[in-house]
PDB file of C-alpha atoms in Angstrom:
ATOM      1  CA  MET A  26      17.281  21.801  48.146  1.00  0.00           C
ATOM      2  CA  SER A  27      14.220  19.700  48.846  1.00  0.00           C
ATOM      3  CA  ASP A  28      11.820  20.805  51.563  1.00  0.00           C
ATOM      4  CA  THR A  29      11.312  17.265  52.836  1.00  0.00           C
ATOM      5  CA  ILE A  30      14.155  15.308  54.423  1.00  0.00           C
ATOM      6  CA  GLU A  31      13.720  11.555  54.111  1.00  0.00           C
ATOM      7  CA  LYS A  32      14.793   9.411  57.055  1.00  0.00           C
ATOM      8  CA  ILE A  33      15.824   5.818  56.386  1.00  0.00           C
ATOM      9  CA  LYS A  34      17.384   2.989  58.340  1.00  0.00           C
ATOM     10  CA  CYS A  35      19.851   1.688  55.741  1.00  0.00           C
ATOM     11  CA  LEU A  36      21.105   3.451  52.610  1.00  0.00           C
ATOM     12  CA  ILE A  37      23.137   1.502  50.066  1.00  0.00           C
ATOM     13  CA  ILE A  38      25.160   3.575  47.598  1.00  0.00           C
ATOM     14  CA  GLY A  39      25.977   1.621  44.436  1.00  0.00           C
ATOM     15  CA  SER A  40      24.510  -1.330  42.591  1.00  0.00           C
ATOM     16  CA  GLY A  41      27.201  -3.864  41.761  1.00  0.00           C
ATOM     17  CA  PRO A  42      27.504  -7.336  43.331  1.00  0.00           C
ATOM     18  CA  ALA A  43      28.463  -5.758  46.676  1.00  0.00           C
ATOM     19  CA  GLY A  44      25.527  -3.365  46.754  1.00  0.00           C
ATOM     20  CA  TYR A  45      22.889  -5.865  45.713  1.00  0.00           C
ATOM     21  CA  THR A  46      24.203  -8.561  48.075  1.00  0.00           C
ATOM     22  CA  ALA A  47      24.150  -6.058  50.928  1.00  0.00           C
ATOM     23  CA  ALA A  48      20.583  -5.200  49.926  1.00  0.00           C
ATOM     24  CA  ILE A  49      19.481  -8.851  49.960  1.00  0.00           C
ATOM     25  CA  TYR A  50      20.855  -9.372  53.475  1.00  0.00           C
ATOM     26  CA  ALA A  51      19.622  -6.018  54.784  1.00  0.00           C
ATOM     27  CA  ALA A  52      16.123  -6.539  53.397  1.00  0.00           C
ATOM     28  CA  ARG A  53      15.860 -10.022  54.895  1.00  0.00           C
ATOM     29  CA  ALA A  54      16.868  -8.505  58.246  1.00  0.00           C
ATOM     30  CA  ASN A  55      13.986  -5.997  58.056  1.00  0.00           C
ATOM     31  CA  MET A  56      16.331  -3.031  57.674  1.00  0.00           C
ATOM     32  CA  ASN A  57      14.185  -1.581  54.858  1.00  0.00           C
ATOM     33  CA  PRO A  58      17.174  -0.757  52.644  1.00  0.00           C
ATOM     34  CA  VAL A  59      17.079   1.940  49.987  1.00  0.00           C
ATOM     35  CA  LEU A  60      19.595   1.449  47.173  1.00  0.00           C
ATOM     36  CA  TYR A  61      20.661   4.123  44.713  1.00  0.00           C
ATOM     37  CA  GLN A  62      22.060   2.585  41.538  1.00  0.00           C
ATOM     38  CA  GLY A  63      24.506   5.360  40.674  1.00  0.00           C
ATOM     39  CA  THR A  64      25.793   6.483  37.291  1.00  0.00           C
ATOM     40  CA  GLN A  65      26.477   2.913  36.126  1.00  0.00           C
ATOM     41  CA  PRO A  66      23.591   0.689  37.276  1.00  0.00           C
ATOM     42  CA  GLY A  67      24.948  -2.807  37.828  1.00  0.00           C
ATOM     43  CA  GLY A  68      28.546  -1.600  38.046  1.00  0.00           C
ATOM     44  CA  GLN A  69      31.554  -2.808  36.055  1.00  0.00           C
ATOM     45  CA  LEU A  70      30.026  -6.225  35.490  1.00  0.00           C
ATOM     46  CA  THR A  71      27.599  -4.723  32.978  1.00  0.00           C
ATOM     47  CA  THR A  72      30.584  -4.277  30.627  1.00  0.00           C
ATOM     48  CA  THR A  73      31.489  -7.977  30.887  1.00  0.00           C
ATOM     49  CA  ASN A  74      30.124 -10.210  28.161  1.00  0.00           C
ATOM     50  CA  GLU A  75      30.478 -13.621  29.813  1.00  0.00           C
ATOM     51  CA  VAL A  76      30.823 -14.462  33.509  1.00  0.00           C
ATOM     52  CA  GLU A  77      31.904 -18.080  33.945  1.00  0.00           C
ATOM     53  CA  ASN A  78      33.619 -17.996  37.341  1.00  0.00           C
ATOM     54  CA  PHE A  79      30.718 -17.018  39.618  1.00  0.00           C
ATOM     55  CA  PRO A  80      29.553 -20.094  41.569  1.00  0.00           C
ATOM     56  CA  GLY A  81      26.159 -21.482  40.654  1.00  0.00           C
ATOM     57  CA  TYR A  82      26.103 -20.565  36.966  1.00  0.00           C
ATOM     58  CA  VAL A  83      26.967 -23.899  35.389  1.00  0.00           C
ATOM     59  CA  ASP A  84      26.773 -22.592  31.826  1.00  0.00           C
ATOM     60  CA  GLY A  85      27.947 -19.065  32.623  1.00  0.00           C
ATOM     61  CA  VAL A  86      25.926 -15.858  32.451  1.00  0.00           C
ATOM     62  CA  THR A  87      26.341 -12.452  30.865  1.00  0.00           C
ATOM     63  CA  GLY A  88      27.297  -9.627  33.200  1.00  0.00           C
ATOM     64  CA  PRO A  89      24.133  -7.566  32.518  1.00  0.00           C
ATOM     65  CA  GLU A  90      21.890 -10.622  32.984  1.00  0.00           C
ATOM     66  CA  MET A  91      23.534 -11.470  36.289  1.00  0.00           C
ATOM     67  CA  MET A  92      23.058  -7.923  37.581  1.00  0.00           C
ATOM     68  CA  ILE A  93      19.380  -7.925  36.588  1.00  0.00           C
ATOM     69  CA  GLN A  94      18.915 -11.159  38.534  1.00  0.00           C
ATOM     70  CA  LEU A  95      20.685  -9.728  41.582  1.00  0.00           C
ATOM     71  CA  GLN A  96      18.500  -6.619  41.422  1.00  0.00           C
ATOM     72  CA  GLN A  97      15.337  -8.710  41.163  1.00  0.00           C
ATOM     73  CA  GLN A  98      16.439 -10.843  44.108  1.00  0.00           C
ATOM     74  CA  ALA A  99      17.055  -7.739  46.222  1.00  0.00           C
ATOM     75  CA  GLN A 100      13.667  -6.315  45.245  1.00  0.00           C
ATOM     76  CA  ARG A 101      11.946  -9.607  46.013  1.00  0.00           C
ATOM     77  CA  PHE A 102      12.794  -9.100  49.676  1.00  0.00           C
ATOM     78  CA  GLY A 103      11.678  -5.492  49.676  1.00  0.00           C
ATOM     79  CA  THR A 104      14.718  -3.395  48.706  1.00  0.00           C
ATOM     80  CA  ASP A 105      13.710   0.021  47.378  1.00  0.00           C
ATOM     81  CA  VAL A 106      15.915   0.292  44.259  1.00  0.00           C
ATOM     82  CA  ARG A 107      16.096   3.820  42.880  1.00  0.00           C
ATOM     83  CA  ASP A 108      17.651   5.680  39.960  1.00  0.00           C
ATOM     84  CA  GLY A 109      20.001   8.504  40.816  1.00  0.00           C
ATOM     85  CA  TRP A 110      23.399   8.993  42.333  1.00  0.00           C
ATOM     86  CA  VAL A 111      24.783  10.430  45.542  1.00  0.00           C
ATOM     87  CA  THR A 112      26.486  13.761  44.945  1.00  0.00           C
ATOM     88  CA  LYS A 113      27.369  14.879  48.476  1.00  0.00           C
ATOM     89  CA  VAL A 114      27.632  13.483  52.005  1.00  0.00           C
ATOM     90  CA  ASP A 115      28.127  14.821  55.501  1.00  0.00           C
ATOM     91  CA  PHE A 116      29.323  12.241  58.016  1.00  0.00           C
ATOM     92  CA  SER A 117      30.520  14.794  60.590  1.00  0.00           C
ATOM     93  CA  GLY A 118      27.738  14.240  63.116  1.00  0.00           C
ATOM     94  CA  PRO A 119      25.660  11.441  64.606  1.00  0.00           C
ATOM     95  CA  ILE A 120      23.217  11.694  61.683  1.00  0.00           C
ATOM     96  CA  HIS A 121      24.623  10.535  58.344  1.00  0.00           C
ATOM     97  CA  LYS A 122      23.462  13.067  55.777  1.00  0.00           C
ATOM     98  CA  VAL A 123      23.402  12.236  52.082  1.00  0.00           C
ATOM     99  CA  TRP A 124      22.277  14.243  49.074  1.00  0.00           C
ATOM    100  CA  VAL A 125      21.020  12.576  45.875  1.00  0.00           C
ATOM    101  CA  ASN A 126      21.263  14.349  42.500  1.00  0.00           C
ATOM    102  CA  GLU A 127      22.342  17.461  44.446  1.00  0.00           C
ATOM    103  CA  THR A 128      18.775  18.124  45.623  1.00  0.00           C
ATOM    104  CA  LYS A 129      17.214  15.366  47.727  1.00  0.00           C
ATOM    105  CA  GLU A 130      18.463  15.199  51.334  1.00  0.00           C
ATOM    106  CA  ILE A 131      18.389  11.892  53.208  1.00  0.00           C
ATOM    107  CA  HIS A 132      19.235  11.204  56.866  1.00  0.00           C
ATOM    108  CA  CYS A 133      20.458   7.656  57.412  1.00  0.00           C
ATOM    109  CA  GLU A 134      21.017   5.509  60.465  1.00  0.00           C
ATOM    110  CA  THR A 135      23.482   3.375  58.487  1.00  0.00           C
ATOM    111  CA  VAL A 136      25.210   3.792  55.126  1.00  0.00           C
ATOM    112  CA  ILE A 137      26.753   0.990  53.053  1.00  0.00           C
ATOM    113  CA  ILE A 138      29.144   2.253  50.378  1.00  0.00           C
ATOM    114  CA  SER A 139      29.520   0.014  47.336  1.00  0.00           C
ATOM    115  CA  THR A 140      30.505   2.552  44.692  1.00  0.00           C
ATOM    116  CA  GLY A 141      33.219   0.340  43.210  1.00  0.00           C
ATOM    117  CA  ALA A 142      36.197   1.362  41.137  1.00  0.00           C
ATOM    118  CA  SER A 143      36.461   2.196  37.460  1.00  0.00           C
ATOM    119  CA  ALA A 144      39.142   0.668  35.265  1.00  0.00           C
ATOM    120  CA  LYS A 145      41.367   3.158  33.488  1.00  0.00           C
ATOM    121  CA  TYR A 146      41.527   2.845  29.711  1.00  0.00           C
ATOM    122  CA  LEU A 147      43.723   4.451  27.080  1.00  0.00           C
ATOM    123  CA  GLY A 148      40.714   6.276  25.658  1.00  0.00           C
ATOM    124  CA  ILE A 149      41.447   5.731  21.979  1.00  0.00           C
ATOM    125  CA  PRO A 150      38.272   5.337  19.863  1.00  0.00           C
ATOM    126  CA  SER A 151      39.032   1.834  18.580  1.00  0.00           C
ATOM    127  CA  GLU A 152      39.688   0.568  22.118  1.00  0.00           C
ATOM    128  CA  GLN A 153      36.370   1.966  23.309  1.00  0.00           C
ATOM    129  CA  HIS A 154      34.547   0.521  20.279  1.00  0.00           C
ATOM    130  CA  TYR A 155      35.666  -3.059  20.930  1.00  0.00           C
ATOM    131  CA  LEU A 156      35.187  -2.637  24.691  1.00  0.00           C
ATOM    132  CA  GLN A 157      31.542  -1.715  24.110  1.00  0.00           C
ATOM    133  CA  MET A 158      31.131  -4.515  21.571  1.00  0.00           C
ATOM    134  CA  GLY A 159      32.512  -7.059  24.036  1.00  0.00           C
ATOM    135  CA  GLY A 160      34.773  -8.108  21.215  1.00  0.00           C
ATOM    136  CA  GLY A 161      38.243  -8.460  22.663  1.00  0.00           C
ATOM    137  CA  VAL A 162      39.078  -5.515  24.959  1.00  0.00           C
ATOM    138  CA  SER A 163      39.240  -6.197  28.698  1.00  0.00           C
ATOM    139  CA  ALA A 164      40.609  -4.678  31.896  1.00  0.00           C
ATOM    140  CA  CYS A 165      40.579  -7.972  33.834  1.00  0.00           C
ATOM    141  CA  ALA A 166      42.778 -10.897  32.815  1.00  0.00           C
ATOM    142  CA  VAL A 167      41.482 -13.100  35.643  1.00  0.00           C
ATOM    143  CA  CYS A 168      37.897 -12.470  34.481  1.00  0.00           C
ATOM    144  CA  ASP A 169      38.399 -12.885  30.746  1.00  0.00           C
ATOM    145  CA  GLY A 170      41.722 -14.634  30.111  1.00  0.00           C
ATOM    146  CA  PHE A 171      39.985 -18.009  29.891  1.00  0.00           C
ATOM    147  CA  PHE A 172      38.323 -16.953  26.627  1.00  0.00           C
ATOM    148  CA  TYR A 173      41.735 -16.523  24.946  1.00  0.00           C
ATOM    149  CA  ARG A 174      43.213 -19.941  25.595  1.00  0.00           C
ATOM    150  CA  ASN A 175      45.903 -20.868  23.044  1.00  0.00           C
ATOM    151  CA  GLN A 176      45.531 -17.468  21.365  1.00  0.00           C
ATOM    152  CA  GLU A 177      47.856 -14.460  21.076  1.00  0.00           C
ATOM    153  CA  VAL A 178      47.046 -11.371  23.148  1.00  0.00           C
ATOM    154  CA  VAL A 179      48.448  -7.925  23.912  1.00  0.00           C
ATOM    155  CA  ILE A 180      48.522  -6.297  27.349  1.00  0.00           C
ATOM    156  CA  VAL A 181      49.310  -2.648  28.170  1.00  0.00           C
ATOM    157  CA  GLY A 182      50.821  -1.682  31.517  1.00  0.00           C
ATOM    158  CA  ALA A 183      54.021  -1.368  33.511  1.00  0.00           C
ATOM    159  CA  GLY A 184      53.095  -1.844  37.166  1.00  0.00           C
ATOM    160  CA  ASP A 185      52.800  -4.831  39.492  1.00  0.00           C
ATOM    161  CA  SER A 186      49.196  -5.503  38.432  1.00  0.00           C
ATOM    162  CA  ALA A 187      50.158  -5.472  34.761  1.00  0.00           C
ATOM    163  CA  CYS A 188      53.003  -7.929  35.400  1.00  0.00           C
ATOM    164  CA  GLU A 189      50.736 -10.153  37.458  1.00  0.00           C
ATOM    165  CA  GLU A 190      48.057 -10.168  34.749  1.00  0.00           C
ATOM    166  CA  ALA A 191      50.617 -10.775  31.975  1.00  0.00           C
ATOM    167  CA  HIS A 192      51.996 -13.742  33.907  1.00  0.00           C
ATOM    168  CA  TYR A 193      48.462 -15.069  34.450  1.00  0.00           C
ATOM    169  CA  LEU A 194      47.712 -14.766  30.724  1.00  0.00           C
ATOM    170  CA  SER A 195      50.972 -16.522  29.841  1.00  0.00           C
ATOM    171  CA  LYS A 196      49.614 -19.712  31.419  1.00  0.00           C
ATOM    172  CA  LEU A 197      46.579 -19.645  29.131  1.00  0.00           C
ATOM    173  CA  CYS A 198      47.710 -17.994  25.921  1.00  0.00           C
ATOM    174  CA  LYS A 199      50.092 -19.014  23.189  1.00  0.00           C
ATOM    175  CA  LYS A 200      51.840 -15.638  23.306  1.00  0.00           C
ATOM    176  CA  VAL A 201      51.523 -12.449  25.361  1.00  0.00           C
ATOM    177  CA  THR A 202      52.957  -9.178  24.055  1.00  0.00           C
ATOM    178  CA  MET A 203      53.420  -6.633  26.820  1.00  0.00           C
ATOM    179  CA  LEU A 204      53.485  -2.954  25.869  1.00  0.00           C
ATOM    180  CA  VAL A 205      55.356  -0.678  28.275  1.00  0.00           C
ATOM    181  CA  ARG A 206      55.001   2.983  27.370  1.00  0.00           C
ATOM    182  CA  SER A 207      58.289   4.107  28.976  1.00  0.00           C
ATOM    183  CA  GLU A 208      61.756   2.593  28.981  1.00  0.00           C
ATOM    184  CA  ASN A 209      61.313   1.048  32.421  1.00  0.00           C
ATOM    185  CA  PHE A 210      58.778  -0.957  34.389  1.00  0.00           C
ATOM    186  CA  ARG A 211      57.042   0.737  37.328  1.00  0.00           C
ATOM    187  CA  ALA A 212      56.640  -2.698  38.887  1.00  0.00           C
ATOM    188  CA  SER A 213      58.769  -4.084  41.694  1.00  0.00           C
ATOM    189  CA  LYS A 214      61.960  -5.814  40.578  1.00  0.00           C
ATOM    190  CA  ILE A 215      60.674  -9.254  41.473  1.00  0.00           C
ATOM    191  CA  MET A 216      57.491  -8.810  39.395  1.00  0.00           C
ATOM    192  CA  ALA A 217      59.366  -7.358  36.420  1.00  0.00           C
ATOM    193  CA  GLU A 218      61.866 -10.198  36.561  1.00  0.00           C
ATOM    194  CA  ARG A 219      59.057 -12.755  36.604  1.00  0.00           C
ATOM    195  CA  VAL A 220      57.648 -11.571  33.267  1.00  0.00           C
ATOM    196  CA  ARG A 221      61.110 -11.221  31.743  1.00  0.00           C
ATOM    197  CA  LYS A 222      61.800 -14.868  32.554  1.00  0.00           C
ATOM    198  CA  THR A 223      58.512 -16.120  31.100  1.00  0.00           C
ATOM    199  CA  GLU A 224      59.249 -17.525  27.650  1.00  0.00           C
ATOM    200  CA  ASN A 225      55.972 -16.693  25.932  1.00  0.00           C
ATOM    201  CA  ILE A 226      55.871 -13.059  27.107  1.00  0.00           C
ATOM    202  CA  GLU A 227      57.465 -10.554  24.727  1.00  0.00           C
ATOM    203  CA  ILE A 228      58.117  -7.142  26.272  1.00  0.00           C
ATOM    204  CA  LEU A 229      58.155  -4.039  24.055  1.00  0.00           C
ATOM    205  CA  LEU A 230      59.523  -1.002  25.908  1.00  0.00           C
ATOM    206  CA  ASN A 231      58.916   2.602  24.771  1.00  0.00           C
ATOM    207  CA  THR A 232      55.902   1.391  22.855  1.00  0.00           C
ATOM    208  CA  GLU A 233      52.491   3.041  22.568  1.00  0.00           C
ATOM    209  CA  THR A 234      49.198   1.732  21.248  1.00  0.00           C
ATOM    210  CA  VAL A 235      48.089   3.518  18.091  1.00  0.00           C
ATOM    211  CA  GLU A 236      44.951   1.541  17.241  1.00  0.00           C
ATOM    212  CA  VAL A 237      43.065  -1.621  18.112  1.00  0.00           C
ATOM    213  CA  ILE A 238      42.291  -3.307  14.803  1.00  0.00           C
ATOM    214  CA  GLY A 239      39.379  -5.626  14.110  1.00  0.00           C
ATOM    215  CA  ASP A 240      36.563  -6.530  11.760  1.00  0.00           C
ATOM    216  CA  GLY A 241      34.067  -4.275  13.509  1.00  0.00           C
ATOM    217  CA  GLN A 242      32.943  -7.036  15.874  1.00  0.00           C
ATOM    218  CA  VAL A 243      36.106  -8.622  17.306  1.00  0.00           C
ATOM    219  CA  VAL A 244      39.773  -7.693  17.713  1.00  0.00           C
ATOM    220  CA  THR A 245      42.254  -9.125  15.205  1.00  0.00           C
ATOM    221  CA  ALA A 246      45.418  -7.037  15.756  1.00  0.00           C
ATOM    222  CA  VAL A 247      46.976  -4.052  17.511  1.00  0.00           C
ATOM    223  CA  LYS A 248      48.931  -1.289  15.783  1.00  0.00           C
ATOM    224  CA  VAL A 249      51.772   0.070  17.938  1.00  0.00           C
ATOM    225  CA  LEU A 250      54.395   2.815  17.737  1.00  0.00           C
ATOM    226  CA  ASP A 251      58.032   2.415  18.753  1.00  0.00           C
ATOM    227  CA  LYS A 252      58.652   5.790  20.395  1.00  0.00           C
ATOM    228  CA  THR A 253      62.420   5.475  19.895  1.00  0.00           C
ATOM    229  CA  THR A 254      62.513   4.642  16.170  1.00  0.00           C
ATOM    230  CA  LYS A 255      59.092   6.226  15.334  1.00  0.00           C
ATOM    231  CA  GLU A 256      58.237   3.043  13.437  1.00  0.00           C
ATOM    232  CA  GLU A 257      54.753   1.551  13.483  1.00  0.00           C
ATOM    233  CA  LYS A 258      54.022  -2.155  13.338  1.00  0.00           C
ATOM    234  CA  THR A 259      51.001  -4.414  13.607  1.00  0.00           C
ATOM    235  CA  ILE A 260      50.829  -7.236  16.150  1.00  0.00           C
ATOM    236  CA  GLN A 261      48.363 -10.030  15.463  1.00  0.00           C
ATOM    237  CA  ALA A 262      46.163 -10.582  18.526  1.00  0.00           C
ATOM    238  CA  THR A 263      42.622 -11.598  19.399  1.00  0.00           C
ATOM    239  CA  GLY A 264      42.619  -9.933  22.823  1.00  0.00           C
ATOM    240  CA  PHE A 265      43.700  -6.511  24.066  1.00  0.00           C
ATOM    241  CA  PHE A 266      44.085  -6.205  27.854  1.00  0.00           C
ATOM    242  CA  VAL A 267      44.479  -2.850  29.600  1.00  0.00           C
ATOM    243  CA  ALA A 268      46.235  -2.932  32.978  1.00  0.00           C
ATOM    244  CA  ILE A 269      47.019   0.708  33.704  1.00  0.00           C
ATOM    245  CA  GLY A 270      45.149   0.887  36.988  1.00  0.00           C
ATOM    246  CA  HIS A 271      41.756   1.505  38.546  1.00  0.00           C
ATOM    247  CA  LYS A 272      40.240   4.637  40.052  1.00  0.00           C
ATOM    248  CA  PRO A 273      38.013   4.033  43.084  1.00  0.00           C
ATOM    249  CA  ASN A 274      34.734   5.967  42.983  1.00  0.00           C
ATOM    250  CA  THR A 275      35.218   7.470  46.425  1.00  0.00           C
ATOM    251  CA  HIS A 276      35.913  11.173  45.849  1.00  0.00           C
ATOM    252  CA  ILE A 277      32.783  12.435  47.622  1.00  0.00           C
ATOM    253  CA  PHE A 278      33.773  10.621  50.832  1.00  0.00           C
ATOM    254  CA  LYS A 279      37.323  11.975  51.145  1.00  0.00           C
ATOM    255  CA  ASP A 280      36.505  14.661  53.745  1.00  0.00           C
ATOM    256  CA  TYR A 281      35.031  12.121  56.170  1.00  0.00           C
ATOM    257  CA  LEU A 282      36.454   8.650  55.529  1.00  0.00           C
ATOM    258  CA  ASP A 283      40.040   7.440  55.741  1.00  0.00           C
ATOM    259  CA  LEU A 284      41.328   6.658  52.238  1.00  0.00           C
ATOM    260  CA  ASP A 285      44.644   5.162  51.185  1.00  0.00           C
ATOM    261  CA  GLU A 286      47.053   7.012  48.904  1.00  0.00           C
ATOM    262  CA  THR A 287      45.185   5.918  45.772  1.00  0.00           C
ATOM    263  CA  GLY A 288      41.706   6.675  47.086  1.00  0.00           C
ATOM    264  CA  TYR A 289      40.471   3.280  48.294  1.00  0.00           C
ATOM    265  CA  ILE A 290      38.413   3.381  51.501  1.00  0.00           C
ATOM    266  CA  LYS A 291      40.229   1.935  54.495  1.00  0.00           C
ATOM    267  CA  ASN A 292      38.221  -0.602  56.462  1.00  0.00           C
ATOM    268  CA  ILE A 293      38.995  -2.098  59.840  1.00  0.00           C
ATOM    269  CA  PRO A 294      40.654  -5.449  58.943  1.00  0.00           C
ATOM    270  CA  GLY A 295      38.270  -8.382  59.038  1.00  0.00           C
ATOM    271  CA  THR A 296      35.224  -6.124  58.931  1.00  0.00           C
ATOM    272  CA  SER A 297      33.439  -3.701  56.621  1.00  0.00           C
ATOM    273  CA  LYS A 298      33.657  -0.901  59.184  1.00  0.00           C
ATOM    274  CA  THR A 299      35.120   2.484  58.269  1.00  0.00           C
ATOM    275  CA  ASN A 300      36.460   5.137  60.637  1.00  0.00           C
ATOM    276  CA  VAL A 301      32.914   6.552  60.952  1.00  0.00           C
ATOM    277  CA  ASP A 302      30.456   4.639  63.131  1.00  0.00           C
ATOM    278  CA  GLY A 303      27.485   3.432  61.112  1.00  0.00           C
ATOM    279  CA  VAL A 304      29.234   3.757  57.743  1.00  0.00           C
ATOM    280  CA  PHE A 305      30.368   0.529  56.074  1.00  0.00           C
ATOM    281  CA  VAL A 306      32.056  -0.388  52.804  1.00  0.00           C
ATOM    282  CA  GLY A 307      31.900  -3.384  50.474  1.00  0.00           C
ATOM    283  CA  GLY A 308      33.332  -4.299  47.100  1.00  0.00           C
ATOM    284  CA  ASP A 309      35.934  -2.588  44.940  1.00  0.00           C
ATOM    285  CA  ALA A 310      35.663   0.786  46.695  1.00  0.00           C
ATOM    286  CA  ALA A 311      37.879  -0.817  49.343  1.00  0.00           C
ATOM    287  CA  ASP A 312      39.415  -3.769  47.475  1.00  0.00           C
ATOM    288  CA  HIS A 313      42.363  -3.106  45.161  1.00  0.00           C
ATOM    289  CA  VAL A 314      43.688  -6.667  45.401  1.00  0.00           C
ATOM    290  CA  TYR A 315      41.039  -9.181  44.301  1.00  0.00           C
ATOM    291  CA  ARG A 316      38.435  -7.090  42.416  1.00  0.00           C
ATOM    292  CA  GLN A 317      36.155 -10.051  41.637  1.00  0.00           C
ATOM    293  CA  ALA A 318      32.365 -10.280  41.634  1.00  0.00           C
ATOM    294  CA  ILE A 319      32.423 -13.080  44.207  1.00  0.00           C
ATOM    295  CA  THR A 320      34.669 -11.189  46.661  1.00  0.00           C
ATOM    296  CA  ALA A 321      32.567  -8.049  46.205  1.00  0.00           C
ATOM    297  CA  ALA A 322      29.427 -10.032  47.001  1.00  0.00           C
ATOM    298  CA  GLY A 323      31.105 -11.460  50.111  1.00  0.00           C
ATOM    299  CA  THR A 324      32.041  -8.047  51.457  1.00  0.00           C
ATOM    300  CA  GLY A 325      28.541  -6.777  50.649  1.00  0.00           C
ATOM    301  CA  CYS A 326      27.214  -9.531  52.905  1.00  0.00           C
ATOM    302  CA  MET A 327      29.685  -8.476  55.623  1.00  0.00           C
ATOM    303  CA  ALA A 328      28.575  -4.843  55.337  1.00  0.00           C
ATOM    304  CA  ALA A 329      24.910  -5.727  55.812  1.00  0.00           C
ATOM    305  CA  LEU A 330      25.663  -7.943  58.814  1.00  0.00           C
ATOM    306  CA  ASP A 331      27.885  -5.268  60.367  1.00  0.00           C
ATOM    307  CA  ALA A 332      25.176  -2.644  59.780  1.00  0.00           C
ATOM    308  CA  GLU A 333      22.541  -4.892  61.365  1.00  0.00           C
ATOM    309  CA  ARG A 334      24.703  -5.399  64.451  1.00  0.00           C
ATOM    310  CA  TYR A 335      25.382  -1.660  64.662  1.00  0.00           C
ATOM    311  CA  LEU A 336      21.650  -0.908  64.602  1.00  0.00           C
ATOM    312  CA  ALA A 337      21.026  -3.541  67.281  1.00  0.00           C
ATOM    313  CA  SER A 338      23.669  -1.882  69.487  1.00  0.00           C
ATOM    314  CA  LEU A 339      21.729   1.385  69.363  1.00  0.00           C
ATOM    315  CA  GLU A 340      18.517  -0.136  70.715  1.00  0.00           C
TER     316      GLU A 340
END
């Protein structure tokens, strides 16, 4: 452990749209925020090739470029942006204790959590290759469906989110093939019925993804296995969407903060406040419904304003 304990007014954990927006507001309010970028600086948006639905970018922007601009804006107002990630916290007392990289101890008057959530993927090598290439693999139909207008796509998943995303894609794409790995949907009856009634959605039950096929740069097809007949077939597609869930990056907070059954931080409705005074949350660490850059930025703003008001109440 470090010999010197650092004391700061506002610590921001995480560096996506929520974290950087919180930093911009906190810095402008003279809260002297310190932001730790975490294991994925810039968050999920750094894996997104084109962002066309964030207001103000007339011609769109790449995810990494947008995050660099947000970081620079936060730093312009004095945010101390640091490498490293928070490995342990102790919110049991009036002082919020945080440890970075398991060694550095920080005592914080306020903490804003913006650690986000990570999309779950199948993990097969070809999927990961085209995900990293930005060439046709996505975990967000609302973010990327626009790029596949009038094309044929494949989506994997069996829950409500998968059905919702398949239905969304059906309005944009010529054909949507939905791969369900078991013989039944996990989705509610009404959601499952919605996709069944959509003409351009083909549902393949008991079907697993074998390989995402492409030319090295972009996706061209998906090879699947019928688990009942053991037959393989190739489906022509330019997009491969994965909708098997998200995992919120909240594990280190579970002993102190109220989480829902899937690990998302519970906030007091209409605020960014958690069950611990002086600890606030923004972005996908608490949001399993919208999961958009613009909503994350909005809740980051809320977290900074709530933190500012909390500090003022202590004076």
